[in-house]
GROMACS .gro file of C-alpha atoms in nm:
model
  377
    1MET     CA    1   8.521  -3.321  13.665
    2SER     CA    2   8.820  -3.559  13.638
    3ARG     CA    3   9.173  -3.443  13.702
    4LYS     CA    4   9.253  -3.519  13.340
    5THR     CA    5   9.014  -3.244  13.240
    6SER     CA    6   9.116  -3.012  13.520
    7ILE     CA    7   9.485  -3.007  13.429
    8LEU     CA    8   9.388  -2.871  13.089
    9LEU     CA    9   9.163  -2.610  13.250
   10LEU     CA   10   9.411  -2.472  13.504
   11LEU     CA   11   9.471  -2.104  13.486
   12PHE     CA   12   9.804  -1.949  13.571
   13ALA     CA   13   9.789  -1.587  13.679
   14GLY     CA   14  10.057  -1.323  13.650
   15LEU     CA   15  10.154  -1.375  13.286
   16LEU     CA   16  10.239  -1.054  13.104
   17LEU     CA   17  10.173  -0.976  12.740
   18ALA     CA   18  10.491  -1.009  12.536
   19PRO     CA   19  10.614  -0.694  12.364
   20ASN     CA   20  10.674  -0.877  12.035
   21THR     CA   21  10.437  -1.009  11.772
   22ALA     CA   22  10.470  -1.308  11.543
   23ALA     CA   23  10.657  -1.094  11.288
   24ARG     CA   24  10.412  -1.193  11.015
   25GLN     CA   25  10.521  -1.556  11.037
   26PHE     CA   26  10.160  -1.660  10.975
   27LYS     CA   27   9.875  -1.496  10.789
   28LYS     CA   28   9.560  -1.390  10.970
   29PRO     CA   29   9.390  -1.704  11.107
   30VAL     CA   30   9.078  -1.841  10.939
   31TYR     CA   31   8.828  -2.019  11.163
   32TYR     CA   32   8.615  -2.325  11.083
   33ASP     CA   33   8.335  -2.484  11.282
   34ALA     CA   34   8.458  -2.786  11.478
   35GLY     CA   35   8.143  -2.901  11.660
   36SER     CA   36   8.054  -2.853  12.025
   37GLY     CA   37   8.359  -2.976  12.216
   38PRO     CA   38   8.666  -3.023  11.994
   39TRP     CA   39   8.945  -3.208  12.174
   40SER     CA   40   9.204  -3.345  11.932
   41VAL     CA   41   9.305  -3.270  11.572
   42VAL     CA   42   9.514  -3.486  11.334
   43SER     CA   43   9.604  -3.451  10.967
   44ALA     CA   44   9.646  -3.679  10.665
   45ASP     CA   45   9.522  -3.713  10.306
   46PHE     CA   46   9.205  -3.902  10.396
   47ASN     CA   47   9.040  -3.891  10.053
   48ARG     CA   48   9.357  -3.944   9.845
   49ASP     CA   49   9.327  -3.628   9.638
   50GLY     CA   50   9.677  -3.507   9.721
   51ASN     CA   51   9.561  -3.245   9.972
   52VAL     CA   52   9.604  -3.246  10.350
   53ASP     CA   53   9.280  -3.305  10.541
   54LEU     CA   54   9.191  -3.278  10.911
   55ALA     CA   55   9.002  -3.501  11.154
   56VAL     CA   56   8.870  -3.348  11.477
   57SER     CA   57   8.740  -3.543  11.777
   58ASP     CA   58   8.443  -3.394  11.960
   59LEU     CA   59   8.422  -3.495  12.325
   60VAL     CA   60   8.079  -3.337  12.377
   61THR     CA   61   7.889  -3.471  12.075
   62SER     CA   62   8.084  -3.802  12.070
   63GLU     CA   63   8.180  -3.767  11.706
   64VAL     CA   64   8.481  -3.738  11.479
   65LYS     CA   65   8.445  -3.472  11.210
   66VAL     CA   66   8.643  -3.472  10.886
   67LEU     CA   67   8.747  -3.146  10.718
   68LEU     CA   68   8.867  -3.197  10.361
   69GLY     CA   69   9.141  -2.968  10.234
   70ASN     CA   70   9.128  -2.800   9.893
   71GLY     CA   71   9.506  -2.771   9.855
   72LYS     CA   72   9.488  -2.391   9.879
   73GLY     CA   73   9.465  -2.373  10.257
   74GLY     CA   74   9.088  -2.394  10.276
   75PHE     CA   75   8.870  -2.671  10.419
   76ARG     CA   76   8.514  -2.800  10.383
   77PHE     CA   77   8.304  -3.035  10.591
   78GLY     CA   78   8.362  -3.391  10.472
   79GLY     CA   79   8.141  -3.594  10.703
   80LYS     CA   80   8.138  -3.730  11.055
   81PHE     CA   81   8.097  -4.057  11.242
   82SER     CA   82   8.000  -4.154  11.595
   83VAL     CA   83   8.265  -4.229  11.860
   84PRO     CA   84   8.143  -4.223  12.224
   85GLY     CA   85   8.354  -3.980  12.425
   86ALA     CA   86   8.594  -3.916  12.136
   87SER     CA   87   8.914  -3.762  12.273
   88ALA     CA   88   9.275  -3.845  12.179
   89MET     CA   89   9.346  -3.959  11.822
   90ALA     CA   90   9.633  -4.086  11.608
   91VAL     CA   91   9.677  -4.159  11.238
   92GLY     CA   92   9.825  -4.480  11.099
   93ASP     CA   93   9.792  -4.739  10.823
   94PHE     CA   94   9.672  -5.033  11.030
   95ASN     CA   95   9.555  -5.262  10.749
   96GLY     CA   96   9.833  -5.208  10.496
   97ASP     CA   97   9.620  -5.058  10.218
   98HIS     CA   98   9.812  -4.726  10.212
   99ILE     CA   99   9.498  -4.535  10.315
  100PRO     CA  100   9.518  -4.337  10.644
  101ASP     CA  101   9.323  -4.491  10.932
  102LEU     CA  102   9.234  -4.352  11.276
  103ALA     CA  103   9.283  -4.481  11.629
  104VAL     CA  104   9.049  -4.296  11.866
  105VAL     CA  105   9.033  -4.305  12.246
  106GLU     CA  106   8.679  -4.332  12.377
  107SER     CA  107   8.716  -4.148  12.705
  108GLY     CA  108   8.563  -4.309  13.011
  109GLY     CA  109   8.592  -4.004  13.234
  110THR     CA  110   8.611  -4.184  13.568
  111GLY     CA  111   8.496  -4.510  13.412
  112GLN     CA  112   8.643  -4.756  13.162
  113SER     CA  113   8.790  -4.610  12.843
  114SER     CA  114   8.815  -4.783  12.507
  115LEU     CA  115   9.029  -4.773  12.194
  116ALA     CA  116   8.826  -4.764  11.873
  117MET     CA  117   8.982  -4.846  11.535
  118PHE     CA  118   8.847  -4.688  11.216
  119MET     CA  119   8.973  -4.788  10.873
  120GLY     CA  120   8.980  -4.525  10.600
  121ASN     CA  121   8.778  -4.592  10.285
  122GLY     CA  122   8.987  -4.357  10.074
  123ASP     CA  123   8.708  -4.104  10.021
  124GLY     CA  124   8.722  -3.933  10.361
  125SER     CA  125   8.484  -4.177  10.527
  126PHE     CA  126   8.569  -4.446  10.782
  127ARG     CA  127   8.445  -4.785  10.902
  128ASN     CA  128   8.490  -4.938  11.246
  129SER     CA  129   8.714  -5.245  11.269
  130GLY     CA  130   8.714  -5.305  11.644
  131ILE     CA  131   8.691  -5.167  11.997
  132TYR     CA  132   8.936  -5.259  12.273
  133ALA     CA  133   8.914  -5.201  12.649
  134LEU     CA  134   9.158  -4.958  12.807
  135GLY     CA  135   9.212  -4.834  13.164
  136ILE     CA  136   9.007  -4.603  13.383
  137GLU     CA  137   9.113  -4.281  13.210
  138ALA     CA  138   9.306  -4.323  12.887
  139GLY     CA  139   9.492  -4.008  12.795
  140PHE     CA  140   9.743  -4.018  12.510
  141LEU     CA  141   9.852  -4.259  12.237
  142ALA     CA  142  10.141  -4.314  11.996
  143VAL     CA  143  10.163  -4.518  11.675
  144ALA     CA  144  10.473  -4.704  11.548
  145ASP     CA  145  10.592  -5.050  11.444
  146LEU     CA  146  10.699  -5.155  11.791
  147ASN     CA  147  10.782  -5.522  11.729
  148GLY     CA  148  10.943  -5.497  11.385
  149ASP     CA  149  10.688  -5.707  11.197
  150GLY     CA  150  10.596  -5.436  10.945
  151SER     CA  151  10.255  -5.362  11.099
  152GLN     CA  152  10.175  -5.054  11.301
  153ASP     CA  153  10.112  -5.086  11.673
  154ILE     CA  154   9.965  -4.853  11.935
  155ALA     CA  155  10.086  -4.745  12.281
  156VAL     CA  156   9.823  -4.593  12.514
  157THR     CA  157   9.868  -4.438  12.860
  158ASN     CA  158   9.607  -4.489  13.134
  159SER     CA  159   9.573  -4.302  13.463
  160ASP     CA  160   9.326  -4.235  13.740
  161TYR     CA  161   9.379  -3.864  13.792
  162ALA     CA  162   9.106  -3.851  14.055
  163ASP     CA  163   9.300  -4.095  14.275
  164ASN     CA  164   9.598  -3.862  14.336
  165GLY     CA  165   9.824  -4.041  14.093
  166LYS     CA  166   9.813  -4.380  14.262
  167TYR     CA  167   9.735  -4.565  13.943
  168GLY     CA  168   9.873  -4.582  13.593
  169ASN     CA  169   9.997  -4.805  13.315
  170LEU     CA  170  10.104  -4.822  12.955
  171MET     CA  171   9.922  -5.061  12.723
  172ILE     CA  172  10.084  -5.189  12.402
  173PHE     CA  173   9.849  -5.317  12.130
  174PHE     CA  174  10.029  -5.502  11.850
  175GLY     CA  175   9.863  -5.476  11.512
  176ARG     CA  176   9.783  -5.781  11.301
  177GLY     CA  177   9.815  -5.583  10.978
  178ASP     CA  178   9.446  -5.621  10.894
  179GLY     CA  179   9.307  -5.337  11.105
  180THR     CA  180   9.263  -5.546  11.419
  181LEU     CA  181   9.476  -5.558  11.733
  182LYS     CA  182   9.608  -5.836  11.952
  183LYS     CA  183   9.551  -5.863  12.326
  184PRO     CA  184   9.748  -5.581  12.493
  185VAL     CA  185  10.064  -5.609  12.697
  186THR     CA  186  10.055  -5.385  13.005
  187TYR     CA  187  10.342  -5.210  13.184
  188ASN     CA  188  10.278  -5.053  13.524
  189LEU     CA  189  10.359  -4.684  13.551
  190PRO     CA  190  10.200  -4.584  13.882
  191ASN     CA  191  10.271  -4.210  13.870
  192SER     CA  192   9.986  -4.108  13.637
  193PRO     CA  193  10.141  -4.135  13.289
  194THR     CA  194  10.025  -3.870  13.042
  195GLY     CA  195  10.196  -3.809  12.707
  196VAL     CA  196  10.370  -4.085  12.513
  197ALA     CA  197  10.588  -4.072  12.201
  198ALA     CA  198  10.771  -4.336  11.999
  199GLY     CA  199  11.115  -4.288  11.843
  200ASP     CA  200  11.457  -4.441  11.789
  201LEU     CA  201  11.646  -4.319  12.096
  202TYR     CA  202  11.945  -4.554  12.056
  203LYS     CA  203  12.012  -4.530  11.680
  204ASP     CA  204  11.941  -4.903  11.653
  205HIS     CA  205  11.636  -4.870  11.425
  206ARG     CA  206  11.399  -4.974  11.704
  207ALA     CA  207  11.107  -4.765  11.827
  208ASP     CA  208  11.156  -4.683  12.195
  209LEU     CA  209  10.904  -4.497  12.409
  210ALA     CA  210  10.920  -4.176  12.611
  211VAL     CA  211  10.639  -4.127  12.864
  212ALA     CA  212  10.565  -3.823  13.082
  213GLU     CA  213  10.443  -3.884  13.436
  214LEU     CA  214  10.222  -3.627  13.604
  215ASN     CA  215  10.255  -3.728  13.968
  216ASN     CA  216  10.633  -3.684  13.996
  217SER     CA  217  10.687  -3.445  13.700
  218SER     CA  218  10.921  -3.683  13.523
  219LEU     CA  219  11.003  -3.843  13.188
  220VAL     CA  220  11.032  -4.222  13.173
  221ILE     CA  221  11.232  -4.396  12.900
  222LEU     CA  222  11.127  -4.747  12.796
  223THR     CA  223  11.380  -4.930  12.579
  224ASN     CA  224  11.266  -5.167  12.303
  225ASP     CA  225  11.445  -5.501  12.264
  226GLY     CA  226  11.345  -5.507  11.897
  227ARG     CA  227  11.067  -5.760  11.946
  228GLY     CA  228  10.826  -5.527  12.120
  229LYS     CA  229  10.932  -5.595  12.479
  230PHE     CA  230  11.011  -5.285  12.681
  231LYS     CA  231  11.226  -5.218  12.984
  232GLN     CA  232  11.220  -4.902  13.190
  233THR     CA  233  11.581  -4.785  13.169
  234ALA     CA  234  11.576  -4.427  13.298
  235THR     CA  235  11.364  -4.164  13.469
  236TYR     CA  236  11.440  -3.794  13.436
  237SER     CA  237  11.307  -3.522  13.662
  238LEU     CA  238  11.159  -3.238  13.459
  239GLY     CA  239  11.270  -2.979  13.713
  240GLN     CA  240  11.061  -2.665  13.672
  241ALA     CA  241  10.780  -2.853  13.498
  242LEU     CA  242  10.473  -2.886  13.718
  243GLU     CA  243  10.225  -3.088  13.514
  244PRO     CA  244  10.382  -3.256  13.208
  245ALA     CA  245  10.135  -3.344  12.935
  246SER     CA  246  10.219  -3.423  12.572
  247VAL     CA  247  10.555  -3.561  12.451
  248VAL     CA  248  10.723  -3.518  12.111
  249ILE     CA  249  11.043  -3.687  11.986
  250SER     CA  250  11.244  -3.506  11.719
  251HIS     CA  251  11.600  -3.433  11.601
  252LEU     CA  252  11.638  -3.074  11.712
  253VAL     CA  253  12.003  -3.053  11.606
  254HIS     CA  254  12.059  -3.118  11.234
  255GLY     CA  255  12.206  -3.466  11.192
  256GLY     CA  256  12.198  -3.516  11.567
  257ASN     CA  257  12.038  -3.753  11.813
  258ALA     CA  258  11.673  -3.799  11.903
  259ASP     CA  259  11.561  -3.534  12.150
  260VAL     CA  260  11.243  -3.499  12.357
  261VAL     CA  261  11.009  -3.204  12.407
  262VAL     CA  262  10.757  -3.222  12.691
  263THR     CA  263  10.471  -2.972  12.709
  264ASP     CA  264  10.393  -2.861  13.064
  265VAL     CA  265  10.044  -2.744  13.154
  266GLY     CA  266  10.213  -2.558  13.438
  267GLY     CA  267  10.357  -2.296  13.206
  268GLY     CA  268  10.610  -2.394  12.939
  269ILE     CA  269  10.802  -2.668  12.760
  270SER     CA  270  11.096  -2.884  12.868
  271VAL     CA  271  11.363  -2.980  12.613
  272LEU     CA  272  11.586  -3.281  12.680
  273LEU     CA  273  11.870  -3.330  12.432
  274GLY     CA  274  11.958  -3.691  12.358
  275ASN     CA  275  12.304  -3.846  12.374
  276GLY     CA  276  12.222  -4.109  12.112
  277ASP     CA  277  12.245  -4.397  12.358
  278GLY     CA  278  11.902  -4.366  12.516
  279THR     CA  279  12.020  -4.116  12.775
  280PHE     CA  280  11.949  -3.745  12.795
  281GLY     CA  281  12.096  -3.429  12.939
  282ASN     CA  282  11.926  -3.217  13.200
  283PRO     CA  283  11.600  -3.056  13.084
  284THR     CA  284  11.597  -2.693  12.975
  285PHE     CA  285  11.270  -2.523  13.060
  286TYR     CA  286  11.125  -2.255  12.834
  287SER     CA  287  10.845  -2.056  12.991
  288THR     CA  288  10.542  -1.940  12.793
  289ALA     CA  289  10.496  -1.645  13.029
  290GLY     CA  290  10.459  -1.330  12.826
  291VAL     CA  291  10.263  -1.463  12.530
  292GLY     CA  292   9.931  -1.370  12.683
  293GLY     CA  293   9.790  -1.718  12.740
  294PHE     CA  294   9.767  -1.983  13.008
  295GLY     CA  295   9.844  -2.354  13.036
  296PRO     CA  296  10.037  -2.508  12.742
  297ALA     CA  297   9.864  -2.826  12.623
  298ALA     CA  298  10.050  -2.968  12.321
  299SER     CA  299  10.342  -2.894  12.088
  300VAL     CA  300  10.445  -2.960  11.728
  301ILE     CA  301  10.787  -2.928  11.567
  302ALA     CA  302  10.873  -2.796  11.219
  303ASP     CA  303  11.098  -2.545  11.045
  304PHE     CA  304  10.839  -2.271  11.036
  305ASN     CA  305  11.065  -1.988  10.917
  306ARG     CA  306  11.255  -2.215  10.674
  307ASP     CA  307  11.601  -2.129  10.800
  308GLY     CA  308  11.709  -2.492  10.830
  309LYS     CA  309  11.652  -2.496  11.207
  310LEU     CA  310  11.360  -2.669  11.376
  311ASP     CA  311  11.113  -2.458  11.573
  312ILE     CA  312  10.845  -2.547  11.830
  313ALA     CA  313  10.484  -2.431  11.822
  314THR     CA  314  10.280  -2.475  12.139
  315VAL     CA  315   9.906  -2.436  12.187
  316LEU     CA  316   9.800  -2.280  12.516
  317HIS     CA  317   9.469  -2.372  12.667
  318GLN     CA  318   9.360  -2.009  12.672
  319LYS     CA  319   9.431  -1.710  12.449
  320ASN     CA  320   9.737  -1.720  12.224
  321SER     CA  321   9.959  -2.000  12.105
  322ALA     CA  322  10.338  -1.965  12.124
  323LEU     CA  323  10.621  -2.006  11.874
  324PHE     CA  324  10.978  -2.082  11.983
  325TYR     CA  325  11.231  -2.024  11.706
  326GLY     CA  326  11.518  -2.273  11.714
  327ASN     CA  327  11.885  -2.175  11.713
  328GLY     CA  328  11.990  -2.501  11.545
  329ASP     CA  329  12.185  -2.628  11.844
  330GLY     CA  330  11.893  -2.756  12.050
  331THR     CA  331  11.828  -2.422  12.218
  332PHE     CA  332  11.538  -2.186  12.150
  333GLN     CA  333  11.460  -1.817  12.156
  334LEU     CA  334  11.200  -1.651  12.376
  335PRO     CA  335  10.842  -1.733  12.276
  336ILE     CA  336  10.651  -1.519  12.029
  337PRO     CA  337  10.271  -1.510  12.058
  338LEU     CA  338  10.055  -1.642  11.778
  339LYS     CA  339   9.744  -1.438  11.841
  340LEU     CA  340   9.414  -1.629  11.838
  341ILE     CA  341   9.068  -1.561  11.978
  342ASP     CA  342   9.140  -1.837  12.232
  343GLY     CA  343   9.333  -2.158  12.283
  344GLY     CA  344   9.263  -2.527  12.325
  345PRO     CA  345   9.405  -2.872  12.391
  346SER     CA  346   9.550  -2.972  12.051
  347MET     CA  347   9.727  -2.852  11.737
  348VAL     CA  348   9.877  -3.010  11.425
  349THR     CA  349  10.115  -2.893  11.153
  350GLY     CA  350  10.100  -2.968  10.782
  351ASN     CA  351  10.147  -2.811  10.438
  352PHE     CA  352   9.786  -2.712  10.376
  353ASN     CA  353   9.838  -2.498  10.065
  354LYS     CA  354  10.123  -2.688   9.895
  355ASP     CA  355  10.372  -2.401   9.912
  356GLY     CA  356  10.638  -2.606  10.093
  357SER     CA  357  10.599  -2.423  10.424
  358PRO     CA  358  10.448  -2.581  10.738
  359ASP     CA  359  10.111  -2.440  10.844
  360LEU     CA  360   9.915  -2.484  11.167
  361ALA     CA  361   9.568  -2.603  11.266
  362VAL     CA  362   9.480  -2.513  11.626
  363ILE     CA  363   9.173  -2.610  11.826
  364VAL     CA  364   8.998  -2.305  11.970
  365GLN     CA  365   8.793  -2.485  12.232
  366THR     CA  366   8.576  -2.212  12.383
  367ALA     CA  367   8.464  -2.105  12.035
  368ASP     CA  368   8.427  -2.468  11.914
  369GLN     CA  369   8.641  -2.391  11.612
  370ILE     CA  370   8.962  -2.482  11.431
  371ALA     CA  371   9.199  -2.195  11.352
  372ILE     CA  372   9.401  -2.236  11.032
  373LEU     CA  373   9.723  -2.037  11.026
  374LEU     CA  374   9.889  -2.038  10.684
  375ASN     CA  375  10.262  -1.976  10.680
  376ALA     CA  376  10.360  -1.643  10.526
  377GLU     CA  377  10.718  -1.755  10.454
   0.00000   0.00000   0.00000
């Protein structure tokens, strides 16, 4: 088993069940079959019917499954296609036809990984447009227009977790606008990079990158010169974080600067508030102890209780997920458990029933299912 897999399987003992419940924030979860080894879930309107759909990668069966939404919060099987070692995924419009496409990491385990591009046909089906070599163990990816040419590009992190963090890099693939990618540009990040996110950290309308590093529990900032060339400008220690995984960039304070949330498999989330000039304050760590689960894997951000303040939902690898209500100033309340039959490595938010409130889709890995939590607000 690679270290990439093991960090998502770590168990952390001594967590106590929180005395609170989710206060009816979400309705009772509904579960859908997701294959034999669901790993990542993304959302978009894949068949252009105005409803939010889901795509789920299956690491065991080497497939991507499509679940088509009915606009009322329900889903039906919409087809599948083969992707060897399907793991991390991202949605983008890579050929400019305004139909959602998929970028899928073909995991190499301890061998060579690949990046597979699938163009959407507009009916929920996909066609392959190319496969590109990655590093030994590709982990996470982010999509944005990184060089300002109007086409979407892809940033992918590579590590060799089995080699004690002695290897790592970030690969930038610039899109041609026709669904194909140019030869990648590689930046060395030797401390086992994990999560990556793209966002405008300087308020200069350029997509910069924030990358978590596992080996030294840090966050690396790479500044964009506007033409797609990046320079490492800062590294921030994540303090209490033990094993940083996914990264999300958002504006946690209304009208404020770009902030960063890093999910830590070691037991919580780290929030770094931005200064608007590419720099950040010290991280604030929010523990998930007490929600009755172990090992946070990924987070999403939305205003779940519709009070005008952004909240954070985090999926734990086992048992419950967690919901942190925001105070509107970049700080968050203690976590509330979102009770599920188990946890998993990925979640996504979207308005599944068109009521204006953000809902959740959470991978329940041990049951090979997707849990749909419709917002009760």
